[in-house]
Protein backbone atom coordinates (compact mmCIF):
# COMPACT_ATOMS: atom_id res chain seq x y z
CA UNK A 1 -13.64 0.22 3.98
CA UNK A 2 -10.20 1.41 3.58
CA UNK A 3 -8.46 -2.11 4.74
CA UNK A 4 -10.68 -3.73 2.09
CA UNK A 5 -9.57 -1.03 -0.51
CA UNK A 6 -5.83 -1.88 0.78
CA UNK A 7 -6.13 -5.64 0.98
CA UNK A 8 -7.79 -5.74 -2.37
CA UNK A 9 -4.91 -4.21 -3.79
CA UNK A 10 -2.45 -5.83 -1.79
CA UNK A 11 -3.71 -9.39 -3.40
CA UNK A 12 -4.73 -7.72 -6.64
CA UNK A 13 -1.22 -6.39 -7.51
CA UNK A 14 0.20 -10.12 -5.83
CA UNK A 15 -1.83 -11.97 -8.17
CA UNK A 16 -1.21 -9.77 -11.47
CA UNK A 17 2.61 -8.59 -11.32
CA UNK A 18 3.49 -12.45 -10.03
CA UNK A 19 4.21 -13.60 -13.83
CA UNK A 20 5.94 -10.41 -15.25
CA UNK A 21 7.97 -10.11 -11.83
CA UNK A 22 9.20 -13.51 -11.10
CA UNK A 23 10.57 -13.54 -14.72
CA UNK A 24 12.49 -10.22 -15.12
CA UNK A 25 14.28 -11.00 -10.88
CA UNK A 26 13.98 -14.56 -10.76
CA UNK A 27 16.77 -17.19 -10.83
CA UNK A 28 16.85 -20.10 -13.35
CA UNK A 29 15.76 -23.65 -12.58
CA UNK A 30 14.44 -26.67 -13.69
CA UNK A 31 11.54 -28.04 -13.10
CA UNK A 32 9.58 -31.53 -13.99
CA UNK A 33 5.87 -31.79 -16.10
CA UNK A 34 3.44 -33.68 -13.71
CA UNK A 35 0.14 -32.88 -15.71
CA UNK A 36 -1.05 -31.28 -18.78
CA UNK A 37 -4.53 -30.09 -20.03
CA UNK A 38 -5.35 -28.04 -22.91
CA UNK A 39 -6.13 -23.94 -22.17
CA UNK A 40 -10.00 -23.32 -22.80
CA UNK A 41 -10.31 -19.85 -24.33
CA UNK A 42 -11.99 -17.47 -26.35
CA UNK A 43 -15.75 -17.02 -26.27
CA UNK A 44 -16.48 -20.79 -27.43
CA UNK A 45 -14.80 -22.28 -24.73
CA UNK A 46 -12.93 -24.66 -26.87
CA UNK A 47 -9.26 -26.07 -26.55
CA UNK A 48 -6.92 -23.71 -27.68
CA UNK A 49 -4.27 -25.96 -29.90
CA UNK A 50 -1.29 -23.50 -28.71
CA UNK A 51 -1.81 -23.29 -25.10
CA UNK A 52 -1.66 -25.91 -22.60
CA UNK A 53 -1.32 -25.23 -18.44
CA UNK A 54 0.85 -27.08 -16.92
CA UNK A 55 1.18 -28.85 -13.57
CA UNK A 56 4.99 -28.59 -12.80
CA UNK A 57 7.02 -29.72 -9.52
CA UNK A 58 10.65 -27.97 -8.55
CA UNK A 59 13.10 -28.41 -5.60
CA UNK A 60 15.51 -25.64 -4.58
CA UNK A 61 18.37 -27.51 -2.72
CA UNK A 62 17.85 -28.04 0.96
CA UNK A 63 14.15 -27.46 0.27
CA UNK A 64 10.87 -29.52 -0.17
CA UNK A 65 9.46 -29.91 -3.19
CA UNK A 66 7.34 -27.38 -4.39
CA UNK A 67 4.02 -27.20 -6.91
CA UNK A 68 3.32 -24.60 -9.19
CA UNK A 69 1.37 -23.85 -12.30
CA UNK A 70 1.25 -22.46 -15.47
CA UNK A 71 0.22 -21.52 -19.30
CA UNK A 72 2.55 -22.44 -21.81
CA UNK A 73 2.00 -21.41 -25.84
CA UNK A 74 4.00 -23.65 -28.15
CA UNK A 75 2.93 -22.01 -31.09
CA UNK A 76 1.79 -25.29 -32.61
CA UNK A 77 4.23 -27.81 -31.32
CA UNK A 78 3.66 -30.32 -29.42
CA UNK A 79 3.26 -29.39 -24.87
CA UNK A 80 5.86 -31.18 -23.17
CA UNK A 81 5.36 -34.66 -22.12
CA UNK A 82 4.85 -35.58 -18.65
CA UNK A 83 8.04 -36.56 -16.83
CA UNK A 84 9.68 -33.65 -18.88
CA UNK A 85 12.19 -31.35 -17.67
CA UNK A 86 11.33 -27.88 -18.65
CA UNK A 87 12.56 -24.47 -17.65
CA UNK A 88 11.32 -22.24 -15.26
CA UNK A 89 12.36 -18.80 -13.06
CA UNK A 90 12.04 -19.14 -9.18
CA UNK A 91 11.82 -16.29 -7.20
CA UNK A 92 12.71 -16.27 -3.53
CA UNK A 93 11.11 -13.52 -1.05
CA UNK A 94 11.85 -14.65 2.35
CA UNK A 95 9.93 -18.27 3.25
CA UNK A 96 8.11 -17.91 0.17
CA UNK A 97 9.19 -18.84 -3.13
CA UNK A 98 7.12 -17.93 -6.58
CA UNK A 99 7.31 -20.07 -9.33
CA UNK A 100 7.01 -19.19 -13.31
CA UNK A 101 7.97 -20.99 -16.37
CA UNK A 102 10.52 -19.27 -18.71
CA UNK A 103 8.52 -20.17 -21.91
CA UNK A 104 5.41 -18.95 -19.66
CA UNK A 105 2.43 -16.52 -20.11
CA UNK A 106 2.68 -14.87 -23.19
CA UNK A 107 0.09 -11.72 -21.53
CA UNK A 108 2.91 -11.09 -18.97
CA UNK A 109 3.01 -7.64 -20.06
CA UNK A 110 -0.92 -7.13 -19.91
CA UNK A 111 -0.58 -8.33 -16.62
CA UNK A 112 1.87 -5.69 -15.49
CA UNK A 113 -0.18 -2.74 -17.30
CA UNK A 114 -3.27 -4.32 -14.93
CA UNK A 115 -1.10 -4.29 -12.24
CA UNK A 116 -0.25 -0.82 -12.47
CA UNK A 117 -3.59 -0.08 -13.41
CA UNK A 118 -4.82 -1.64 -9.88
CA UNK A 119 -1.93 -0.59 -7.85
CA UNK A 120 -2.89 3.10 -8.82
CA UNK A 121 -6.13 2.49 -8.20
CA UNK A 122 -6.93 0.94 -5.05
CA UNK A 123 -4.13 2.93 -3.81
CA UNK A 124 -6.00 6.28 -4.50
CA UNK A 125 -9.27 5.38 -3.28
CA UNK A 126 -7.31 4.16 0.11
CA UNK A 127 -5.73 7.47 0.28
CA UNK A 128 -8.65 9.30 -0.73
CA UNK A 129 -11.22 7.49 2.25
CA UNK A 130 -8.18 7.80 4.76
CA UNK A 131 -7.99 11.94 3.44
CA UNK A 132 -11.84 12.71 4.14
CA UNK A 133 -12.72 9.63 6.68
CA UNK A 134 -10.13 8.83 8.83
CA UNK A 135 -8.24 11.38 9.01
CA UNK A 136 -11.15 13.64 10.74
CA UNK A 137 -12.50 10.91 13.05
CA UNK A 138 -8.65 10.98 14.35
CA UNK A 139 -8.49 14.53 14.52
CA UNK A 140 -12.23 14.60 16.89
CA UNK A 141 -11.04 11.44 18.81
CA UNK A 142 -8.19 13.54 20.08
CA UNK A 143 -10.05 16.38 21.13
CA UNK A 144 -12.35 14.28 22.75
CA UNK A 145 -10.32 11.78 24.38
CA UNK A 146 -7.07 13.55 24.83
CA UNK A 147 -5.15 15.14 27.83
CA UNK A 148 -4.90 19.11 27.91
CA UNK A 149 -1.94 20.87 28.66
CA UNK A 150 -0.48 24.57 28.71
CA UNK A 151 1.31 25.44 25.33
CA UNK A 152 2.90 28.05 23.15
CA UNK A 153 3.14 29.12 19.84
CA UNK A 154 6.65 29.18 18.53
CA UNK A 155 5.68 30.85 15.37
CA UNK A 156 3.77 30.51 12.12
CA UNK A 157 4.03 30.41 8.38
CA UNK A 158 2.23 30.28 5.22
CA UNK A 159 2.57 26.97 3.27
CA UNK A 160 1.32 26.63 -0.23
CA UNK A 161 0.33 23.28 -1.76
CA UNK A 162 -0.81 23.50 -5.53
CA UNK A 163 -2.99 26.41 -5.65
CA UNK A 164 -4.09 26.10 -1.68
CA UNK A 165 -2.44 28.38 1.02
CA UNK A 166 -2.41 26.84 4.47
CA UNK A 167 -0.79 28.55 7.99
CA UNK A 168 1.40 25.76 9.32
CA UNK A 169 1.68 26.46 13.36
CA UNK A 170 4.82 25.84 15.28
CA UNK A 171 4.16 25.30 18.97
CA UNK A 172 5.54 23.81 22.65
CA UNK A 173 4.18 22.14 25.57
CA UNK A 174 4.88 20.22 28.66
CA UNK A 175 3.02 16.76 29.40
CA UNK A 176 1.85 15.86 32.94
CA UNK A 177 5.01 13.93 32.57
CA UNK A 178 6.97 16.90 32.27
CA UNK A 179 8.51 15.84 29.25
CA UNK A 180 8.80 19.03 26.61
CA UNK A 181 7.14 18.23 23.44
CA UNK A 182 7.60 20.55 19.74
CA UNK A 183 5.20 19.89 17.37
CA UNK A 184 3.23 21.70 14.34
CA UNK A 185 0.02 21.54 12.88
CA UNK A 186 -1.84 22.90 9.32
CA UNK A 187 -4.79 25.24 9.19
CA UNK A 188 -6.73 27.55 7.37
CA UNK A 189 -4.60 30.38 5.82
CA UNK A 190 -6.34 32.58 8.64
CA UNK A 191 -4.61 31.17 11.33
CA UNK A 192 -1.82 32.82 10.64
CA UNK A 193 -3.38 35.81 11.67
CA UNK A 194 -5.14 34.55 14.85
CA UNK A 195 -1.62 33.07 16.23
CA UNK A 196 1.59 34.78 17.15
CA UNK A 197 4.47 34.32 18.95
CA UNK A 198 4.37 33.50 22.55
CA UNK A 199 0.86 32.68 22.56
CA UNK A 200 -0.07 30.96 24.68
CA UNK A 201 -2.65 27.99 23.88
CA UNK A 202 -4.77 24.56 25.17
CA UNK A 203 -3.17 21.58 23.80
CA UNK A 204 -5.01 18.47 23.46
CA UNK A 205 -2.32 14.99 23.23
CA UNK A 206 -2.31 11.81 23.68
CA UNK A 207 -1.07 10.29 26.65
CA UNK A 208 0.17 6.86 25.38
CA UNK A 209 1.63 9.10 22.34
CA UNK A 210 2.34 12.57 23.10
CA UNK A 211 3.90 13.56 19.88
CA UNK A 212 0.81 13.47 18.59
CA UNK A 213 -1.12 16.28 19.91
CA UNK A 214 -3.32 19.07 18.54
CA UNK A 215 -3.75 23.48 19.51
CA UNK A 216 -7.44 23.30 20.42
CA UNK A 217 -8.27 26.84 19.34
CA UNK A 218 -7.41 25.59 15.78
CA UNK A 219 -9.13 22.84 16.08
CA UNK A 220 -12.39 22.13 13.97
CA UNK A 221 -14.05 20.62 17.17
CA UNK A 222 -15.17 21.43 20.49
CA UNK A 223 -15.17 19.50 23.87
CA UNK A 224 -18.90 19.23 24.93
């Protein structure tokens, strides 16, 4: 669920910001009218007179040719003809290059408020389903699967986030390995009275990745 949330508004914030983004950082170029059709809008459907998409080719030198899109609003006038040179911004991000033309979409800046608007949302939702989903079938994967080892508490204090008041423990270990790992981990306030310095404790890593590890006595799960 949270890859769809992420890819959604990965493509969602793509498709919306392209206009608005390849105009304010894109370079200038020209480009050449291969097709014209009238923009449909509005409830009735019917030919708007000021709006026209356009079918437009470009070539960046020592490139191919490239195709691209898009609405034009001539405020009456005539579109351009095909064969016509008109204007455009091309924007280069590594193999890819993005398109617009300079007299383009005239909703360029409703497309960046979506964009924001999507960006902020889809990236809350992923954070939110990673907070209370992911995060906890991490957490009981590790106790489960993980490697125990002898550790000790190095010391603990009281973090506050907002309103909340967490007990943030500092502790030590030694893998099978016998490399010395230091590592911390948040729990509830209380735990900051049920550790102390020198304590010692079961730790619960992982093997492939021993830096991330987990005190087992201030854990929310229990090996069956």
């Amino acid at each position: 669920m949270t890859l769809l949330f992420l890819l959604a508004g990965v493509f969602g914030i793509l498709a919306v910001l392209k206009p608005p983004v390849v105009l304010a950082f894109g370079g200038n170029a020209v480009g050449r009218v291969e097709e014209v059709t009238p923009s449909r809008g509005g409830r009735t459907g019917h030919p708007d007179p000021h709006r026209f998409n356009l079918v437009f080719t470009y070539q960046l030198p020592g490139d191919a040719p490239q195709t691209e899109n898009g609405l034009i609003d001539t405020g009456g006038a005539k579109p351009p003809a095909v064969g016509q040179t008109v204007r455009i911004r091309v924007l280069r991000i590594g193999g890819v290059q993005l398109a617009e033309l300079r007299d383009g979409n005239p909703r360029a800046s409703g497309y960046l408020c979506a964009g924001l608007f999507l960006f902020v949302w889809c990236g809350g939702v992923a954070l939110f389903t990673l907070a209370v989903w992911l995060a906890p079938l991490a957490a009981r994967a590790l106790v489960r699967d993980g490697t125990a080892a002898a550790g000790t508490v190095m010391g603990t204090r009281r973090r506050w986030w907002s309103r909340t008041n967490r007990c943030e423990i500092l502790y030590r270990f030694t893998t099978a390995e016998r490399q010395e790992q230091s590592a911390f981990q948040f729990a509830a306030s209380n735990a900051c009275d049920a550790f102390w310095e020198g304590q010692t404790v079961t730790v619960i890593y992982d093997v492939r990745q021993p830096a991330r590890s987990t005190i087992y006595e201030a854990s929310d799960y229990e090996v069956a």
